[in-house]
Amino acid sequence: MSRTIRTRLRLGLTASAFLLAATAVPAPAHAADVTDYSITVDPTAQGATIDKTMYGVFFEDINRAADGGLYAELVQNRSFEYSTDDNRSYTPLTAWTVSGTAQVVDDAGRLNDRNRNYLSLGAGSSVTNVGYNTGIALEDGKKYDFSVWARAEAGTTLTVNLQDAGGTLATAHTIAVKKSGWTRYRATFTATRTSSTGRLTVASSAAAALDMVSLFPRDTYQHEPNGLRKDLAEKVAALHPGFVRFPGGCLVNTGSMQDYSEASGWQRKRSYQWKDTVGPVEQRATNSNFWGYNQSYGLGYYEYFRFAEDIGAMPLPVVPALVTGCGQNKAVADDALLKRHIQDTLDLIEFANGPATSTWGKVRAEMGHPKPFHLTHIEVGNEENLPNEFFARFTQFREAIQAKYPYMQVISNSGPDDSGATFDTAWKLNKDAKVDLVDEHYYNSPQWFLQNNDRYDSYDRSGPKVFLGEYASQGNAFKNGLAEAAYMTGLERNADVVKLASYAPLFANEDYVQWRPDLVWFNNHASWGSANYEVQKLFMTNVGSRVVPSTATTTPDVSGPITGAVGLSTWNTSAAYDDVKVTAADGSTLLSDDFSGDASKWTHTGAGSWSVQDGQYVETSDTAENTMVQAGDPSWHDYDLQVKATKKSGKEGFLVAFGVKDTGNYYWWNLGGWNNTQSAVEQAVDGGKSTLISKAGSVETGRAYDIDVKVRGRQVTLYLDGQQWGSFTDDQPAEPFRQVVTRDAKTGELIVKVVNAQASAARTAIDLGGAKVARTAKVTTLAAAPDAVNSETSTAVAPETSTFTGAAAKFTYTFPANSITFLRIKQK
């Protein structure tokens, strides 16, 4: 169903409102750069209660977030399990170099069935591991624990070295391997200098078999010897998150749903299944990661639960629903397999909460945690694009879980986008079934977040609650953080509906990036929080316990028609276009091109390769993304765009653009997008895209489609083969001034939270409704240039704290341009 963007009621500004101030902040030097606002607070009214778990984090193993990231292991491919199933470029010796003779073997001499490969190292030979990023990072004076599983038919001596191009990094160790079966051997190194380019070398005097070659920093977060990288874990802990959602994401609902066993053929491309990830690390099966690498499962369910407990967060695991997503979109029709996964989920709850005498509680206890983890929430599925098939399976999970564990909240979802047919169908199913929580996901432009602060104002207060499990505004600049902060004021205002929210993804290793933006960035020796991280931290550490109702004046409406040129594009598809015609509202022709000659009217601004062939304009590459060509005048408005489009080959369909201002600002009708599973109108603003309308559907190869886009003012109507496909009105303003007020019951403070996402300061009259307050308020401010970003060497976006001595029942405060400000005002 198409979505028409709603227009919000705008409130008028009155000059008299600003004469009420008891105390004034001096006006900025450039008075013309000040916009006047007012905020009125009703301290006697009861707003929504804000749960302690309101804000949390979502950890998915994407961008090398686990191996090479939060999991502190320094050796890459420690068990020689890398495979072309993980990445086409991988071999079992990826990240290793051999001097002499060495061979990876898969035979009955292996360490165990689930760790199937091992290294056969020849006499007098050695292997060297390169670690992650530039190498193995060591810090002068710190201790590092080495271990290896080894066996030798006649006994041998292993010599273990740490070195870089400059020489030795620690005193070498020799290990005597006895003539016996597989045994774990250990040694401890003390680094003699700091390096981020270290290498670990293991040499053997005689033939030997090696597996699970490991090096861990002694100084990990909380738990050794299978601990977490300290600086990354501490950055998460500093957020004080209310929950930790894990392990996915696309890891949960992609790939085979079979287990890792001989019966299933030792399948490597499996969905993330919790039983693969617990027990001794050398017995955990590795797996292909959806994002194009290997996951060792050294960081598994036990470590997730421990980490959540350590930082005082609620664990929130996600299990497969047996409907794949993330472009795969298949429902598994195997009743026995479904029942097995349901039982696995019940076993997971027992692992988390069962007594140490229970089957799976005993496994937890043997791993070092006899007491339960107090699991209360569990999510089934992730972003399924087949809502009916998903919900049929979800219902069976839910019934089984609540029959055995009636206290458990079972979370559903609404698909991969913020609107559209999948979203609408999923929400109806969830509402009719009275589901506890529905997980919404969306990644949109900063403008979308500024436009949609009121999204949850109209949600049914008696229906399922919302878990905003994944959201971000497509960038790590401060302007993205500003837009997200503005949106978060709306989340808090609707805390009776939005019960949980987490930015996503959490981590990105700068040398292994599959997704942008991300909250925390790192390499092998350093980490830094993005501008978005500073925003999340400010909100998470200043939540408050209840919303205090408040209102604010706003900025004027959007006016003027949609303007822009027209464009054609493709995405992983070759397509042909013909008979392009743009007609003004008065019937005059603005552009006509049947490509009987050349393509001189068009400017190629994207990727790909375009040429005129047989009277059609053809983009010939079916692997290039965003191949835009443009024609016309950016000042065009109120016109009809007609074009014939034919898919020739590739994964998707074609894209017809309108309202094109430049390469980062346009609308396009994306027909056959998302691996040819749906069509949508997307709006790009400064390069960030958001979806305005979305419908399921595909494009046939070789078929010519008639496309007609009618632009009138700010309304657009779209026709496909003569039938109306949808329409929308883009008249919702990107409101730059947003606020919410909460009360902290512990401190007795009112927390006035104001986002000013514009280039002018906001001089604001604040009326606290007669509340008696202390004159001195604590102030935390994030202010920076819109394009400012944080990096390893520069922290351009960081909070500044100060005091304000002019607080009163009525006062004026000038919020800086491009800023987020939290005023904590003590009530008397």
XYZ file of N, CA, C and O in Angstrom, residues 13 28 30 32-39 450 453 478-489 535 538-539 552-556 734-740 752-764 766 780-787 813-822:
288
model
N 4.821 31.507 15.700
C 5.787 32.074 16.639
C 5.287 33.452 17.067
O 4.839 34.246 16.258
N 24.248 35.881 20.483
C 25.479 35.761 19.707
C 25.819 37.068 18.992
O 24.966 37.933 18.802
N 26.390 37.681 15.929
C 25.650 37.901 14.690
C 24.170 37.690 14.970
O 23.657 36.579 14.891
N 21.633 38.268 13.342
C 20.861 37.767 12.208
C 20.881 36.252 12.143
O 20.054 35.628 11.496
N 21.865 35.624 12.839
C 21.988 34.174 12.818
C 21.275 33.527 13.992
O 21.652 32.450 14.439
N 20.239 34.200 14.504
C 19.481 33.681 15.633
C 18.028 33.512 15.221
O 17.435 34.396 14.609
N 17.462 32.332 15.545
C 16.046 32.079 15.312
C 15.373 31.938 16.665
O 15.919 31.318 17.577
N 14.187 32.518 16.811
C 13.493 32.502 18.096
C 12.515 31.329 18.192
O 11.748 31.064 17.260
N 12.564 30.662 19.339
C 11.659 29.545 19.631
C 11.153 29.687 21.056
O 11.660 30.491 21.840
N 10.161 28.846 21.379
C 9.727 28.751 22.767
C 9.415 27.306 23.110
O 8.978 26.537 22.263
N 9.686 26.944 24.367
C 9.360 25.618 24.900
C 8.523 25.822 26.147
O 8.896 26.598 27.032
N 14.676 13.884 10.321
C 14.196 15.213 10.716
C 12.718 15.385 10.382
O 12.009 16.142 11.044
N 9.878 12.827 13.105
C 9.904 12.824 14.563
C 8.565 12.393 15.160
O 8.513 11.815 16.253
N 28.614 14.682 11.904
C 27.785 15.223 12.987
C 26.378 15.533 12.514
O 25.417 15.425 13.293
N 26.202 15.884 11.229
C 24.847 16.144 10.735
C 23.977 14.890 10.855
O 22.768 14.991 11.079
N 24.595 13.712 10.725
C 23.846 12.474 10.932
C 23.464 12.310 12.393
O 22.332 11.932 12.713
N 24.413 12.595 13.278
C 24.117 12.521 14.696
C 23.031 13.495 15.112
O 22.181 13.172 15.942
N 23.041 14.682 14.534
C 22.002 15.665 14.829
C 20.622 15.154 14.429
O 19.654 15.281 15.185
N 20.538 14.573 13.229
C 19.252 14.069 12.749
C 18.761 12.921 13.628
O 17.572 12.835 13.958
N 19.679 12.037 14.011
C 19.297 10.920 14.873
C 18.879 11.414 16.255
O 17.910 10.911 16.844
N 19.573 12.417 16.768
C 19.204 12.973 18.071
C 17.820 13.600 18.021
O 17.010 13.428 18.947
N 17.536 14.336 16.946
C 16.207 14.931 16.793
C 15.135 13.843 16.806
O 14.081 13.988 17.426
N 15.425 12.739 16.142
C 14.477 11.631 16.081
C 14.311 10.969 17.444
O 13.205 10.569 17.828
N 15.387 10.887 18.193
C 15.331 10.233 19.501
C 14.460 11.001 20.486
O 13.891 10.401 21.412
N 14.327 12.313 20.298
C 13.390 13.042 21.161
C 11.971 12.526 20.947
O 11.175 12.478 21.887
N 26.356 10.900 20.398
C 24.922 11.174 20.542
C 24.256 10.074 21.364
O 23.501 10.344 22.308
N 25.196 10.298 25.025
C 24.533 11.404 25.714
C 23.104 11.025 26.092
O 22.651 11.278 27.216
N 22.380 10.390 25.163
C 21.003 10.000 25.454
C 20.949 8.841 26.445
O 20.113 8.832 27.364
N 6.650 22.861 21.810
C 7.600 23.846 21.300
C 7.087 24.424 19.999
O 6.357 23.767 19.245
N 7.470 25.669 19.755
C 7.185 26.249 18.452
C 8.114 25.625 17.417
O 9.124 25.004 17.751
N 7.739 25.785 16.158
C 8.448 25.061 15.111
C 8.807 25.981 13.957
O 8.523 27.170 13.965
N 9.450 25.395 12.958
C 9.963 26.127 11.806
C 8.931 26.106 10.681
O 8.134 25.185 10.605
N 8.919 27.095 9.781
C 7.888 27.149 8.737
C 7.852 25.911 7.839
O 8.813 25.156 7.737
N 11.630 19.131 7.061
C 12.722 18.567 7.857
C 12.953 19.505 9.030
O 13.790 20.410 8.989
N 12.186 19.293 10.097
C 12.183 20.197 11.250
C 13.535 20.173 11.963
O 13.962 19.136 12.450
N 14.236 21.322 12.038
C 15.575 21.333 12.636
C 15.598 21.527 14.153
O 16.647 21.360 14.766
N 14.456 21.879 14.752
C 14.428 22.194 16.182
C 13.518 21.188 16.876
O 12.307 21.174 16.663
N 14.100 20.342 17.714
C 13.327 19.306 18.404
C 13.713 19.277 19.875
O 14.858 19.568 20.239
N 12.763 18.869 20.702
C 13.032 18.839 22.136
C 12.161 17.803 22.818
O 11.134 17.382 22.294
N 12.616 17.383 23.979
C 11.819 16.559 24.871
C 12.317 16.846 26.278
O 13.480 17.231 26.478
N 16.070 18.906 30.235
C 15.575 19.559 29.020
C 16.554 19.236 27.894
O 17.716 19.629 27.935
N 16.075 18.483 26.902
C 16.928 18.002 25.816
C 16.527 18.711 24.531
O 15.372 18.579 24.095
N 17.445 19.427 23.929
C 17.125 20.253 22.760
C 18.124 19.967 21.646
O 19.340 19.984 21.856
N 17.607 19.718 20.452
C 18.422 19.523 19.255
C 18.171 20.698 18.331
O 17.014 20.983 17.969
N 19.249 21.377 17.956
C 19.142 22.502 17.021
C 19.988 22.172 15.788
O 21.185 22.454 15.741
N 19.362 21.534 14.806
C 20.081 21.034 13.636
C 20.035 22.046 12.489
O 19.644 21.731 11.367
N 20.459 23.262 12.760
C 20.470 24.290 11.729
C 21.657 25.222 11.952
O 22.290 25.214 13.006
N 21.937 26.028 10.942
C 23.127 26.874 10.962
C 22.970 28.119 11.816
O 23.932 28.877 11.989
N 21.780 28.372 12.349
C 21.573 29.543 13.206
C 21.307 29.093 14.634
O 20.751 28.021 14.880
N 21.728 29.913 15.580
C 21.449 29.636 16.985
C 19.957 29.741 17.250
O 19.226 30.417 16.511
N 19.499 29.057 18.279
C 18.079 29.049 18.614
C 17.883 29.706 19.977
O 18.095 29.078 21.019
N 17.499 30.988 19.959
C 17.210 31.709 21.203
C 15.826 31.271 21.657
O 14.834 31.506 20.968
N 15.771 30.655 22.833
C 14.560 29.925 23.210
C 14.061 30.359 24.582
O 14.799 30.317 25.569
N 12.066 29.396 27.651
C 11.681 28.137 28.282
C 10.810 28.437 29.481
O 11.218 29.151 30.407
N 25.309 19.815 29.300
C 26.173 19.028 28.419
C 25.814 19.382 26.991
O 24.640 19.319 26.612
N 26.822 19.738 26.214
C 26.587 20.203 24.843
C 27.466 19.434 23.861
O 28.664 19.256 24.087
N 26.850 18.985 22.792
C 27.572 18.496 21.625
C 27.358 19.524 20.521
O 26.220 19.774 20.115
N 28.426 20.135 20.060
C 28.314 21.140 18.998
C 29.526 21.017 18.092
O 30.661 20.895 18.565
N 29.281 21.020 16.791
C 30.372 20.881 15.830
C 29.857 21.275 14.461
O 28.651 21.487 14.265
N 30.754 21.373 13.506
C 30.351 21.608 12.124
C 29.564 20.410 11.620
O 29.833 19.267 12.014
N 28.571 20.610 10.750
C 27.744 19.489 10.291
C 28.540 18.343 9.681
O 28.178 17.184 9.835
N 29.634 18.656 8.993
C 30.425 17.616 8.331
C 31.539 17.064 9.206
O 32.349 16.246 8.742
N 17.340 30.574 26.965
C 18.624 29.921 26.699
C 18.837 29.914 25.193
O 17.916 29.593 24.436
N 20.031 30.266 24.770
C 20.347 30.250 23.347
C 21.141 28.985 23.030
O 22.276 28.822 23.493
N 20.507 28.114 22.268
C 21.138 26.859 21.890
C 21.994 27.087 20.648
O 21.513 27.634 19.652
N 23.265 26.706 20.686
C 24.154 27.003 19.555
C 23.677 26.354 18.261
O 22.912 25.387 18.267
N 24.154 26.911 17.152
C 23.891 26.292 15.854
C 24.487 24.882 15.845
O 25.525 24.626 16.455
N 23.808 23.960 15.152
C 24.284 22.578 15.002
C 24.714 22.004 16.358
O 25.884 21.701 16.582
N 23.754 21.865 17.231
C 24.083 21.434 18.594
C 23.015 20.531 19.178
O 21.862 20.529 18.744
N 23.435 19.767 20.169
C 22.545 18.985 21.023
C 22.881 19.400 22.450
O 24.047 19.346 22.852
N 21.890 19.828 23.200
C 22.128 20.352 24.544
C 21.204 19.679 25.537
O 19.997 19.568 25.300
N 21.769 19.221 26.635
C 20.990 18.662 27.732
C 21.187 19.565 28.955
O 22.315 19.738 29.429
